[in-house]
Coordinates of C-alpha atoms in Angstrom, one line a residue:
Chain A
X10 CA -12.5 2.3 -18.0
X11 CA -8.9 3.6 -18.4
X12 CA -10.3 6.5 -20.4
X13 CA -12.9 7.2 -17.7
X14 CA -10.1 7.5 -15.1
X15 CA -8.1 10.0 -17.3
X16 CA -9.7 12.8 -15.3
X17 CA -7.5 13.2 -12.2
X18 CA -10.4 14.5 -10.1
X19 CA -12.5 11.4 -10.9
X20 CA -9.4 9.2 -10.2
X21 CA -9.0 10.9 -6.8
X22 CA -12.6 10.3 -5.9
X23 CA -12.7 6.6 -7.0
X24 CA -9.3 5.7 -5.6
X25 CA -10.1 7.4 -2.3
X26 CA -13.2 5.2 -2.0
X27 CA -11.3 2.1 -3.0
X28 CA -8.2 2.5 -0.8
X29 CA -9.6 1.7 2.6
X30 CA -11.2 -1.6 1.3
X31 CA -7.9 -2.5 -0.5
X32 CA -5.9 -1.8 2.7
X33 CA -8.3 -4.0 4.7
X34 CA -8.2 -6.8 2.2
X35 CA -4.4 -6.6 2.0
X36 CA -4.0 -6.9 5.8
X37 CA -6.4 -9.9 5.8
X38 CA -4.6 -11.7 3.0
X39 CA -1.1 -11.1 4.3
X40 CA -2.3 -12.1 7.8
X41 CA -3.8 -15.3 6.5
X42 CA -0.6 -15.9 4.4
X43 CA 1.7 -15.4 7.4
X44 CA -0.5 -17.8 9.5
X45 CA -0.3 -20.5 6.8
X46 CA 3.4 -19.9 6.2
X47 CA 4.2 -20.3 9.9
X48 CA 1.6 -22.7 11.2
X49 CA 0.2 -24.9 8.4
X50 CA 3.0 -25.1 5.7
X51 CA 5.4 -28.0 6.4
X52 CA 9.1 -27.8 6.5
X53 CA 10.8 -28.9 3.3
X54 CA 12.4 -32.4 3.3
X55 CA 15.6 -30.9 1.9
X56 CA 15.6 -27.2 2.9
X57 CA 14.0 -27.7 6.3
X58 CA 12.6 -24.5 7.9
X59 CA 14.6 -22.4 5.5
X60 CA 11.8 -22.9 3.0
X61 CA 9.8 -20.3 4.9
X62 CA 12.0 -17.6 3.3
X63 CA 10.5 -18.7 -0.1
X64 CA 7.1 -17.3 1.0
X65 CA 8.7 -13.8 0.9
X66 CA 11.2 -14.3 -1.8
X67 CA 9.0 -15.6 -4.6
X68 CA 6.1 -13.2 -4.3
X69 CA 8.5 -10.2 -4.2
X70 CA 10.4 -11.6 -7.3
X71 CA 7.0 -11.7 -9.2
X72 CA 6.1 -8.2 -8.1
X73 CA 9.4 -6.9 -9.1
X74 CA 8.6 -7.9 -12.7
X75 CA 4.9 -7.0 -12.3
X76 CA 5.8 -3.4 -11.3
X77 CA 8.3 -3.1 -14.1
X78 CA 5.5 -4.1 -16.6
X79 CA 3.2 -1.5 -15.0
X80 CA 6.0 1.1 -15.6
X81 CA 6.6 -0.1 -19.2
X82 CA 2.9 0.1 -20.1
X83 CA 2.6 3.5 -18.4
X84 CA 5.6 4.6 -20.4
X85 CA 3.7 3.6 -23.6
X86 CA 0.7 5.5 -22.2
X87 CA 2.9 8.6 -21.9
X88 CA 4.7 8.4 -25.2
X89 CA 2.0 6.9 -27.5
X90 CA -1.4 7.7 -26.1
X91 CA -0.5 10.7 -23.9
X92 CA -2.8 9.5 -21.1
X93 CA -2.8 12.2 -18.4
X94 CA -2.3 9.7 -15.6
X95 CA 0.3 7.5 -17.3
X96 CA 3.4 9.4 -16.1
X97 CA 1.8 9.7 -12.6
X98 CA 1.4 5.9 -12.6
X99 CA 5.0 5.5 -13.9
X100 CA 6.5 7.7 -11.2
X101 CA 4.5 6.1 -8.4
X102 CA 5.4 2.5 -9.4
X103 CA 9.2 3.0 -9.4
X104 CA 9.9 3.0 -5.6
X105 CA 7.5 0.2 -5.0
X106 CA 9.1 -2.0 -7.7
X107 CA 12.6 -1.1 -6.4
X108 CA 11.6 -2.0 -2.8
X109 CA 10.2 -5.4 -3.9
X110 CA 13.3 -6.1 -6.0
X111 CA 15.5 -5.2 -3.0
X112 CA 13.5 -7.6 -0.7
X113 CA 13.8 -10.3 -3.4
X114 CA 17.6 -9.9 -3.6
X115 CA 18.1 -9.8 0.2
X116 CA 15.8 -12.7 1.0
X117 CA 17.3 -14.7 -1.8
X118 CA 20.8 -14.0 -0.4
X119 CA 19.7 -15.0 3.1
X120 CA 18.3 -18.3 1.7
X121 CA 21.4 -18.8 -0.4
X122 CA 23.9 -18.8 2.4
X123 CA 22.6 -21.8 4.3
X124 CA 21.4 -23.7 1.1
X125 CA 24.1 -22.9 -1.4
X126 CA 26.9 -22.0 1.0
X127 CA 27.1 -18.4 -0.4
X128 CA 25.2 -15.2 -0.1
X129 CA 25.9 -14.3 -3.8
X130 CA 26.8 -15.9 -7.1
X131 CA 27.2 -14.0 -10.4
X132 CA 24.8 -16.4 -12.2
X133 CA 22.3 -15.1 -14.8
X134 CA 19.2 -14.9 -12.6
X135 CA 20.8 -13.2 -9.7
X136 CA 22.8 -10.8 -11.9
X137 CA 19.8 -9.8 -14.1
X138 CA 17.8 -9.2 -10.9
X139 CA 20.5 -6.9 -9.6
X140 CA 20.5 -5.1 -13.0
X141 CA 16.7 -4.7 -12.5
X142 CA 17.3 -3.0 -9.1
X143 CA 19.9 -0.7 -10.7
X144 CA 17.4 0.2 -13.5
X145 CA 14.8 1.0 -10.9
X146 CA 17.2 3.2 -9.0
X147 CA 18.3 4.9 -12.3
X148 CA 14.7 5.7 -13.2
X149 CA 14.1 7.1 -9.7
X150 CA 17.2 9.3 -10.0
X151 CA 16.1 10.5 -13.5
X152 CA 12.7 11.6 -12.1
X153 CA 14.5 13.7 -9.5
X154 CA 17.0 15.1 -12.0
X155 CA 14.5 16.8 -14.3
X156 CA 12.3 19.3 -12.6
X157 CA 9.6 19.8 -15.2
X158 CA 7.2 16.8 -14.9
X159 CA 6.3 16.4 -18.6
X160 CA 10.0 16.5 -19.8
X161 CA 10.9 14.1 -17.0
X162 CA 8.1 11.7 -18.0
X163 CA 9.3 11.5 -21.6
X164 CA 13.0 10.9 -20.6
X165 CA 11.9 8.3 -18.0
X166 CA 9.6 6.6 -20.5
X167 CA 12.4 6.0 -23.0
X168 CA 14.7 4.7 -20.2
X169 CA 11.9 2.4 -18.9
X170 CA 11.2 1.0 -22.4
X171 CA 14.9 0.4 -23.0
X172 CA 15.2 -1.3 -19.6
X173 CA 12.2 -3.5 -20.4
X174 CA 14.6 -5.7 -22.4
X175 CA 15.8 -7.0 -19.0
X176 CA 12.3 -8.4 -18.0
X177 CA 12.4 -11.5 -20.3
X178 CA 16.1 -11.9 -19.5
X179 CA 15.2 -12.2 -15.8
X180 CA 12.3 -14.5 -16.5
X181 CA 14.0 -16.9 -18.9
X182 CA 17.6 -16.7 -17.5
X183 CA 17.1 -20.0 -15.8
X184 CA 16.2 -21.6 -19.1
X185 CA 18.7 -19.9 -21.4
X186 CA 21.7 -20.4 -19.2
X187 CA 23.0 -23.0 -16.8
X188 CA 22.3 -21.2 -13.4
X189 CA 22.7 -22.1 -9.8
X190 CA 19.2 -20.7 -9.3
X191 CA 16.5 -23.3 -9.8
X192 CA 14.2 -23.2 -12.8
X193 CA 10.5 -22.0 -12.5
X194 CA 8.4 -24.3 -10.3
X195 CA 5.0 -22.5 -10.3
X196 CA 4.4 -20.8 -13.7
X197 CA 5.6 -23.5 -16.0
X198 CA 4.4 -25.8 -18.8
X199 CA 3.1 -29.0 -17.1
X200 CA 1.9 -27.2 -14.0
X201 CA 3.5 -26.4 -10.6
X202 CA 6.0 -28.8 -9.1
X203 CA 5.3 -27.6 -5.5
X204 CA 3.0 -29.7 -3.2
X205 CA -0.3 -27.9 -2.5
X206 CA 0.6 -27.7 1.2
X207 CA 3.3 -25.2 0.2
X208 CA 1.8 -23.9 -3.0
X209 CA -1.4 -22.5 -1.4
X210 CA 0.4 -20.5 1.3
X211 CA 2.7 -19.2 -1.4
X212 CA -0.2 -18.1 -3.6
X213 CA -2.0 -16.5 -0.6
X214 CA 1.1 -14.5 0.2
X215 CA 1.5 -13.6 -3.5
X216 CA -2.1 -12.2 -3.6
X217 CA -1.5 -10.3 -0.3
X218 CA 1.7 -8.7 -1.6
X219 CA 0.1 -7.9 -4.9
X220 CA -2.8 -6.1 -3.1
X221 CA -0.3 -4.3 -1.0
X222 CA 1.6 -3.2 -4.1
X223 CA -1.6 -2.0 -5.8
X224 CA -2.7 -0.1 -2.7
X225 CA 0.7 1.6 -2.4
X226 CA 0.6 2.4 -6.1
X227 CA -2.8 4.0 -5.9
X228 CA -1.7 5.9 -2.8
X229 CA 1.5 7.0 -4.6
X230 CA -0.5 8.2 -7.6
X231 CA -2.9 10.2 -5.4
X232 CA 0.1 11.9 -3.7
X233 CA 1.7 12.7 -7.1
X234 CA -1.5 14.3 -8.3
X235 CA -1.5 16.5 -5.2
X236 CA 2.2 17.3 -5.6
X237 CA 1.5 18.5 -9.2
X238 CA -1.5 20.6 -8.0
X239 CA 0.8 22.2 -5.3
X240 CA 3.4 22.9 -8.0
X241 CA 0.9 24.5 -10.3
X242 CA -0.6 26.6 -7.6
X243 CA 2.9 27.7 -6.4
X244 CA 3.7 28.9 -9.9
X245 CA 0.3 30.7 -10.2
X246 CA 0.9 32.4 -6.8
X247 CA 4.3 33.5 -7.9
X248 CA 2.9 34.9 -11.1
X249 CA 0.1 36.7 -9.2
X250 CA 2.6 38.2 -6.8
X251 CA 4.8 39.3 -9.7
X252 CA 1.8 41.0 -11.4
X253 CA 0.9 42.8 -8.2
X254 CA 4.4 44.0 -7.7
X255 CA 4.6 45.3 -11.3
Chain B
X5 CA 13.8 -23.7 15.5
X6 CA 16.7 -24.8 13.3
X7 CA 20.3 -23.7 13.0
X8 CA 19.2 -21.4 10.2
X9 CA 16.8 -19.5 12.4
X10 CA 18.9 -16.3 12.2
X11 CA 18.6 -16.3 8.3
X12 CA 14.9 -16.9 8.4
X13 CA 14.3 -14.2 11.1
X14 CA 16.5 -11.7 9.3
X15 CA 14.5 -12.3 6.0
X16 CA 11.2 -11.6 7.8
X17 CA 12.5 -8.6 9.8
X18 CA 14.1 -6.9 6.7
X19 CA 10.9 -7.5 4.7
X20 CA 8.8 -6.0 7.5
X21 CA 11.1 -2.9 7.8
X22 CA 11.0 -2.3 4.1
X23 CA 7.2 -2.7 3.8
X24 CA 6.7 -0.5 6.9
X25 CA 9.0 2.1 5.3
X26 CA 6.9 2.1 2.1
X27 CA 3.7 2.5 4.1
X28 CA 5.0 5.3 6.3
X29 CA 6.5 7.1 3.4
X30 CA 3.2 6.9 1.5
X31 CA 1.2 8.3 4.5
X32 CA 3.7 11.0 5.4
X33 CA 4.2 12.2 1.8
X34 CA 0.4 12.3 1.2
X35 CA -0.1 14.4 4.4
X36 CA 2.7 16.8 3.5
X37 CA 1.2 17.4 0.0
X38 CA -2.4 17.8 1.4
X39 CA -1.2 20.3 3.9
X40 CA 0.7 22.3 1.3
X41 CA -2.3 22.3 -1.0
X42 CA -4.6 23.5 1.7
X43 CA -2.2 26.3 2.6
X44 CA -2.0 27.4 -1.0
X45 CA -5.7 27.3 -1.5
X46 CA -6.3 29.3 1.8
X47 CA -4.0 32.0 0.4
X48 CA -6.0 32.1 -2.8
X49 CA -3.0 30.9 -4.9
X50 CA -5.3 29.5 -7.6
X51 CA -6.9 32.9 -8.4
X52 CA -5.6 34.6 -11.5
X53 CA -4.2 38.1 -11.1
X54 CA -6.3 40.9 -12.5
X55 CA -4.3 43.4 -14.4
X56 CA -5.2 46.8 -15.9

């Protein structure tokens, strides 16, 4: 399957057919998720209505890690298997992951002020998530700093794989250290600790945001393929004009 | 609504703005590249030069 998609022309054709369906499904899931979040999910007995921030915060936190894993596997695809679309995938994933990380940090902060009494605390989970955002921004800056795409891809791949050390730190920070941030309450041994009336809207929102992320990723990859064609044709045109002038 | 309404509303508004920004950026960037590619192809930029 992945090998079949190695051909950019085939990828453009398949992704072009898939994207409208993905966009429709995304709108449907996020619409349903927002309806459940606002009209069916109850207020929490301790957090009150503030619990509704969780329906944004938790899915974006998951997607922050998910997109980093996409980048890390694409980095391996670039360095080890030299898959022609791996660096395209890597480049397209970075701004999406950064945006989800930013939303996670901001919504967490807006939840923290009324619940903890502070917008920010230098605890292990919050700090490692901030480091994650800085790594995303560093990766995006490195893409811009090196003009030649193949060289840029190799440098970014190495940085991405080094930065992947932070992924388990984010995930297990609440278990390894004594943090203000609560431990995992959905993906944990023994099952979720959230009541289904809140868990189901949370999962619907998570699926909606995941579909949104995948649609944006595919769209970003398509644009990057076009950008590289534009670059190649611009170089060919310059060579042709040089040859004509000579 | 509760006394925390401003925090909840801010969270949803900021998320909506960031998500809308991602979508607009994706659409605009794609259109720019498609237009640039069409212009280059119209000028015959892909043709190799014939020397000698």
